[in-house]
Amino acid sequence: MNSRTPLKPSTLNIRKTNLTAAASARTPVSLPAFRKIIWLMPAAYLLHIVEEYAGNFPAWVSEDVHGKFNYFGFDTNNIMFMIVLLTLVTLNFRKASTRTAIALTVFASANLFWDALFHLFMTPLLDRYSPGLVTAVLLYVPISLLVGIVVIKNRILRPRTFAIAVGGGAVLFGFVVWYGLFHFAV
């Protein structure tokens, strides 16, 4: 059919329908695969440790938060936490199950999401930079939100199970702060 051939009414209806469908169709945002994005968490954690180390986090805890923390404790805790995080990410990468996804959500939410909120809360409270704030805001918060969306949208965990696991992460984070920074002080 050339440009001079008149269009039949049925052809016009088909074209109109196709244009209407194309105009109303939404282009869905494609979410990354769970197995791929979970590797962002240990990468962000490593960068966060570097920022805390460069900002002298142990001294900040001792001087500003009035806890007791030194570089031996800082190094030991971060090495152990990285080993656990890498283990959980690897297990979920190889074969995600409800159990491994819950364990990863609890642990990662404690060490990324709740830690980010800690830095965001402590900086204005103490009116002083909390070492780790930049990576918490630029990496931890968006990665935590992205992983949470993927976990729920891809049905890795049910929303209720995910919420309970994130709540478990809050409890774990509270315990880590109480033990690691305050050595069970009451």
mmCIF file of C-alpha atoms in Angstrom:
data_model
loop_
_atom_site.group_PDB
_atom_site.id
_atom_site.type_symbol
_atom_site.label_atom_id
_atom_site.label_comp_id
_atom_site.label_asym_id
_atom_site.label_seq_id
_atom_site.Cartn_x
_atom_site.Cartn_y
_atom_site.Cartn_z
ATOM 1 C CA MET A 1 0.000 0.000 0.000
ATOM 2 C CA ASN A 2 1.462 3.370 -0.988
ATOM 3 C CA SER A 3 0.760 6.760 0.531
ATOM 4 C CA ARG A 4 -1.776 7.628 -2.204
ATOM 5 C CA THR A 5 -3.993 4.584 -1.712
ATOM 6 C CA PRO A 6 -7.045 5.499 0.377
ATOM 7 C CA LEU A 7 -7.352 3.598 3.637
ATOM 8 C CA LYS A 8 -10.355 1.400 4.220
ATOM 9 C CA PRO A 9 -12.383 2.071 7.395
ATOM 10 C CA SER A 10 -11.364 -1.312 8.850
ATOM 11 C CA THR A 11 -7.670 -0.417 8.377
ATOM 12 C CA LEU A 12 -8.225 2.884 10.170
ATOM 13 C CA ASN A 13 -9.818 1.093 13.123
ATOM 14 C CA ILE A 14 -6.884 -1.321 13.411
ATOM 15 C CA ARG A 15 -4.364 1.499 13.349
ATOM 16 C CA LYS A 16 -6.402 3.522 15.842
ATOM 17 C CA THR A 17 -6.651 0.512 18.172
ATOM 18 C CA ASN A 18 -2.914 -0.168 17.935
ATOM 19 C CA LEU A 19 -2.075 3.469 18.669
ATOM 20 C CA THR A 20 -4.488 3.566 21.601
ATOM 21 C CA ALA A 21 -3.059 0.360 23.021
ATOM 22 C CA ALA A 22 0.492 1.606 22.563
ATOM 23 C CA ALA A 23 -0.306 4.940 24.196
ATOM 24 C CA SER A 24 -2.040 3.381 27.187
ATOM 25 C CA ALA A 25 0.456 0.571 27.723
ATOM 26 C CA ARG A 26 2.816 1.206 30.586
ATOM 27 C CA THR A 27 6.406 0.289 30.262
ATOM 28 C CA PRO A 28 7.082 -1.677 33.437
ATOM 29 C CA VAL A 29 10.308 -0.995 35.258
ATOM 30 C CA SER A 30 12.303 -4.173 35.207
ATOM 31 C CA LEU A 31 13.577 -5.130 38.631
ATOM 32 C CA PRO A 32 17.007 -6.708 38.935
ATOM 33 C CA ALA A 33 17.218 -10.345 39.924
ATOM 34 C CA PHE A 34 17.469 -11.067 43.647
ATOM 35 C CA ARG A 35 20.507 -13.279 43.072
ATOM 36 C CA LYS A 36 22.374 -10.356 41.481
ATOM 37 C CA ILE A 37 21.477 -7.415 43.702
ATOM 38 C CA ILE A 38 22.328 -9.145 46.965
ATOM 39 C CA TRP A 39 26.016 -8.748 46.028
ATOM 40 C CA LEU A 40 25.561 -4.982 46.398
ATOM 41 C CA MET A 41 25.222 -5.460 50.158
ATOM 42 C CA PRO A 42 28.743 -6.736 50.940
ATOM 43 C CA ALA A 43 30.194 -4.208 48.482
ATOM 44 C CA ALA A 44 28.384 -1.364 50.278
ATOM 45 C CA TYR A 45 29.372 -2.809 53.656
ATOM 46 C CA LEU A 46 33.053 -2.792 52.652
ATOM 47 C CA LEU A 47 32.875 0.856 51.545
ATOM 48 C CA HIS A 48 31.045 1.712 54.771
ATOM 49 C CA ILE A 49 33.791 0.094 56.865
ATOM 50 C CA VAL A 50 36.389 2.151 54.982
ATOM 51 C CA GLU A 51 34.464 5.361 55.718
ATOM 52 C CA GLU A 52 34.075 4.462 59.393
ATOM 53 C CA TYR A 53 37.760 3.572 59.647
ATOM 54 C CA ALA A 54 38.855 6.813 57.956
ATOM 55 C CA GLY A 55 36.507 8.790 60.217
ATOM 56 C CA ASN A 56 37.898 7.120 63.358
ATOM 57 C CA PHE A 57 34.624 5.452 64.335
ATOM 58 C CA PRO A 58 36.034 3.814 67.508
ATOM 59 C CA ALA A 59 37.107 7.214 68.884
ATOM 60 C CA TRP A 60 33.718 8.703 67.919
ATOM 61 C CA VAL A 61 31.964 5.928 69.868
ATOM 62 C CA SER A 62 34.193 6.438 72.914
ATOM 63 C CA GLU A 63 34.232 10.247 72.937
ATOM 64 C CA ASP A 64 30.821 11.223 71.573
ATOM 65 C CA VAL A 65 28.558 8.277 72.296
ATOM 66 C CA HIS A 66 30.331 7.428 75.578
ATOM 67 C CA GLY A 67 30.683 3.780 74.694
ATOM 68 C CA LYS A 68 33.830 1.693 74.869
ATOM 69 C CA PHE A 69 35.242 0.724 71.517
ATOM 70 C CA ASN A 70 38.708 0.321 70.046
ATOM 71 C CA TYR A 71 40.214 -0.687 66.726
ATOM 72 C CA PHE A 72 40.651 -4.307 67.800
ATOM 73 C CA GLY A 73 36.908 -4.571 68.467
ATOM 74 C CA PHE A 74 36.121 -2.605 65.311
ATOM 75 C CA ASP A 75 38.288 -4.872 63.146
ATOM 76 C CA THR A 76 37.129 -8.105 64.786
ATOM 77 C CA ASN A 77 33.427 -7.226 64.556
ATOM 78 C CA ASN A 78 33.660 -6.097 60.943
ATOM 79 C CA ILE A 79 35.629 -9.163 59.837
ATOM 80 C CA MET A 80 33.109 -11.472 61.516
ATOM 81 C CA PHE A 81 30.131 -9.524 60.154
ATOM 82 C CA MET A 82 31.579 -9.563 56.633
ATOM 83 C CA ILE A 83 32.126 -13.337 56.818
ATOM 84 C CA VAL A 84 28.516 -13.866 57.933
ATOM 85 C CA LEU A 85 27.178 -11.474 55.271
ATOM 86 C CA LEU A 86 29.212 -13.110 52.485
ATOM 87 C CA THR A 87 28.107 -16.563 53.667
ATOM 88 C CA LEU A 88 24.426 -15.583 53.647
ATOM 89 C CA VAL A 89 24.716 -13.860 50.263
ATOM 90 C CA THR A 90 26.492 -16.911 48.809
ATOM 91 C CA LEU A 91 23.843 -19.289 50.179
ATOM 92 C CA ASN A 92 21.068 -17.145 48.690
ATOM 93 C CA PHE A 93 22.957 -16.804 45.409
ATOM 94 C CA ARG A 94 23.355 -20.566 45.043
ATOM 95 C CA LYS A 95 19.826 -21.505 46.043
ATOM 96 C CA ALA A 96 17.526 -19.102 47.811
ATOM 97 C CA SER A 97 15.090 -20.666 50.230
ATOM 98 C CA THR A 98 12.693 -19.061 52.659
ATOM 99 C CA ARG A 99 15.029 -19.879 55.537
ATOM 100 C CA THR A 100 18.172 -18.415 53.921
ATOM 101 C CA ALA A 101 16.252 -15.354 52.678
ATOM 102 C CA ILE A 102 14.945 -14.701 56.200
ATOM 103 C CA ALA A 103 18.437 -15.082 57.677
ATOM 104 C CA LEU A 104 19.880 -12.695 55.085
ATOM 105 C CA THR A 105 17.072 -10.174 55.636
ATOM 106 C CA VAL A 106 17.524 -10.194 59.421
ATOM 107 C CA PHE A 107 21.302 -9.872 59.254
ATOM 108 C CA ALA A 108 21.504 -7.418 56.348
ATOM 109 C CA SER A 109 18.738 -5.180 57.681
ATOM 110 C CA ALA A 110 20.582 -4.970 61.009
ATOM 111 C CA ASN A 111 23.924 -4.151 59.429
ATOM 112 C CA LEU A 112 22.715 -1.941 56.587
ATOM 113 C CA PHE A 113 19.212 -0.533 57.041
ATOM 114 C CA TRP A 114 19.129 -0.093 60.821
ATOM 115 C CA ASP A 115 22.771 0.991 60.860
ATOM 116 C CA ALA A 116 21.911 3.686 58.300
ATOM 117 C CA LEU A 117 19.105 4.942 60.535
ATOM 118 C CA PHE A 118 21.540 4.938 63.470
ATOM 119 C CA HIS A 119 23.957 7.203 61.567
ATOM 120 C CA LEU A 120 21.100 9.426 60.367
ATOM 121 C CA PHE A 121 19.773 9.755 63.922
ATOM 122 C CA MET A 122 23.102 10.220 65.721
ATOM 123 C CA THR A 123 24.472 12.969 63.467
ATOM 124 C CA PRO A 124 21.835 15.605 64.344
ATOM 125 C CA LEU A 125 21.485 14.298 67.905
ATOM 126 C CA LEU A 126 25.186 14.858 68.632
ATOM 127 C CA ASP A 127 25.483 17.753 66.182
ATOM 128 C CA ARG A 128 28.566 16.068 64.786
ATOM 129 C CA TYR A 129 29.388 13.903 61.762
ATOM 130 C CA SER A 130 28.908 10.223 62.486
ATOM 131 C CA PRO A 131 31.656 8.295 60.646
ATOM 132 C CA GLY A 132 29.788 6.171 58.105
ATOM 133 C CA LEU A 133 27.000 8.680 57.448
ATOM 134 C CA VAL A 134 27.837 9.261 53.768
ATOM 135 C CA THR A 135 27.836 5.587 52.744
ATOM 136 C CA ALA A 136 24.795 4.983 54.951
ATOM 137 C CA VAL A 137 22.810 7.632 53.074
ATOM 138 C CA LEU A 138 24.170 7.073 49.565
ATOM 139 C CA LEU A 139 24.458 3.269 49.616
ATOM 140 C CA TYR A 140 22.730 1.596 52.559
ATOM 141 C CA VAL A 141 19.349 3.291 52.264
ATOM 142 C CA PRO A 142 18.826 2.867 48.487
ATOM 143 C CA ILE A 143 20.246 -0.673 48.437
ATOM 144 C CA SER A 144 18.081 -1.693 51.411
ATOM 145 C CA LEU A 145 14.976 -0.285 49.733
ATOM 146 C CA LEU A 146 15.808 -1.922 46.392
ATOM 147 C CA VAL A 147 16.469 -5.323 47.963
ATOM 148 C CA GLY A 148 13.242 -5.025 49.972
ATOM 149 C CA ILE A 149 11.208 -4.213 46.866
ATOM 150 C CA VAL A 150 12.759 -7.108 44.933
ATOM 151 C CA VAL A 151 12.217 -9.542 47.828
ATOM 152 C CA ILE A 152 8.520 -8.660 47.985
ATOM 153 C CA LYS A 153 7.795 -8.206 44.242
ATOM 154 C CA ASN A 154 9.610 -11.421 43.277
ATOM 155 C CA ARG A 155 7.918 -13.256 46.150
ATOM 156 C CA ILE A 156 11.183 -14.320 47.738
ATOM 157 C CA LEU A 157 9.402 -13.671 51.045
ATOM 158 C CA ARG A 158 5.821 -12.755 51.830
ATOM 159 C CA PRO A 159 5.399 -9.127 52.925
ATOM 160 C CA ARG A 160 4.525 -10.152 56.493
ATOM 161 C CA THR A 161 7.528 -12.480 56.729
ATOM 162 C CA PHE A 162 9.761 -9.759 55.313
ATOM 163 C CA ALA A 163 8.452 -7.209 57.843
ATOM 164 C CA ILE A 164 9.033 -9.631 60.719
ATOM 165 C CA ALA A 165 12.575 -10.333 59.463
ATOM 166 C CA VAL A 166 13.318 -6.587 59.255
ATOM 167 C CA GLY A 167 11.941 -6.258 62.799
ATOM 168 C CA GLY A 168 14.285 -9.068 63.813
ATOM 169 C CA GLY A 169 17.081 -7.040 62.236
ATOM 170 C CA ALA A 170 16.167 -4.107 64.504
ATOM 171 C CA VAL A 171 16.436 -6.371 67.547
ATOM 172 C CA LEU A 172 19.765 -7.761 66.315
ATOM 173 C CA PHE A 173 21.079 -4.242 65.668
ATOM 174 C CA GLY A 174 20.052 -3.141 69.160
ATOM 175 C CA PHE A 175 21.842 -6.146 70.636
ATOM 176 C CA VAL A 176 25.000 -5.457 68.582
ATOM 177 C CA VAL A 177 25.081 -1.822 69.734
ATOM 178 C CA TRP A 178 24.398 -2.791 73.352
ATOM 179 C CA TYR A 179 27.070 -5.491 73.320
ATOM 180 C CA GLY A 180 29.628 -4.043 70.904
ATOM 181 C CA LEU A 181 29.601 -0.412 71.988
ATOM 182 C CA PHE A 182 28.393 -0.575 75.580
ATOM 183 C CA HIS A 183 29.441 -4.116 76.625
ATOM 184 C CA PHE A 184 26.013 -4.910 78.097
ATOM 185 C CA ALA A 185 25.966 -1.790 80.287
ATOM 186 C CA VAL A 186 22.583 -1.027 81.810
#
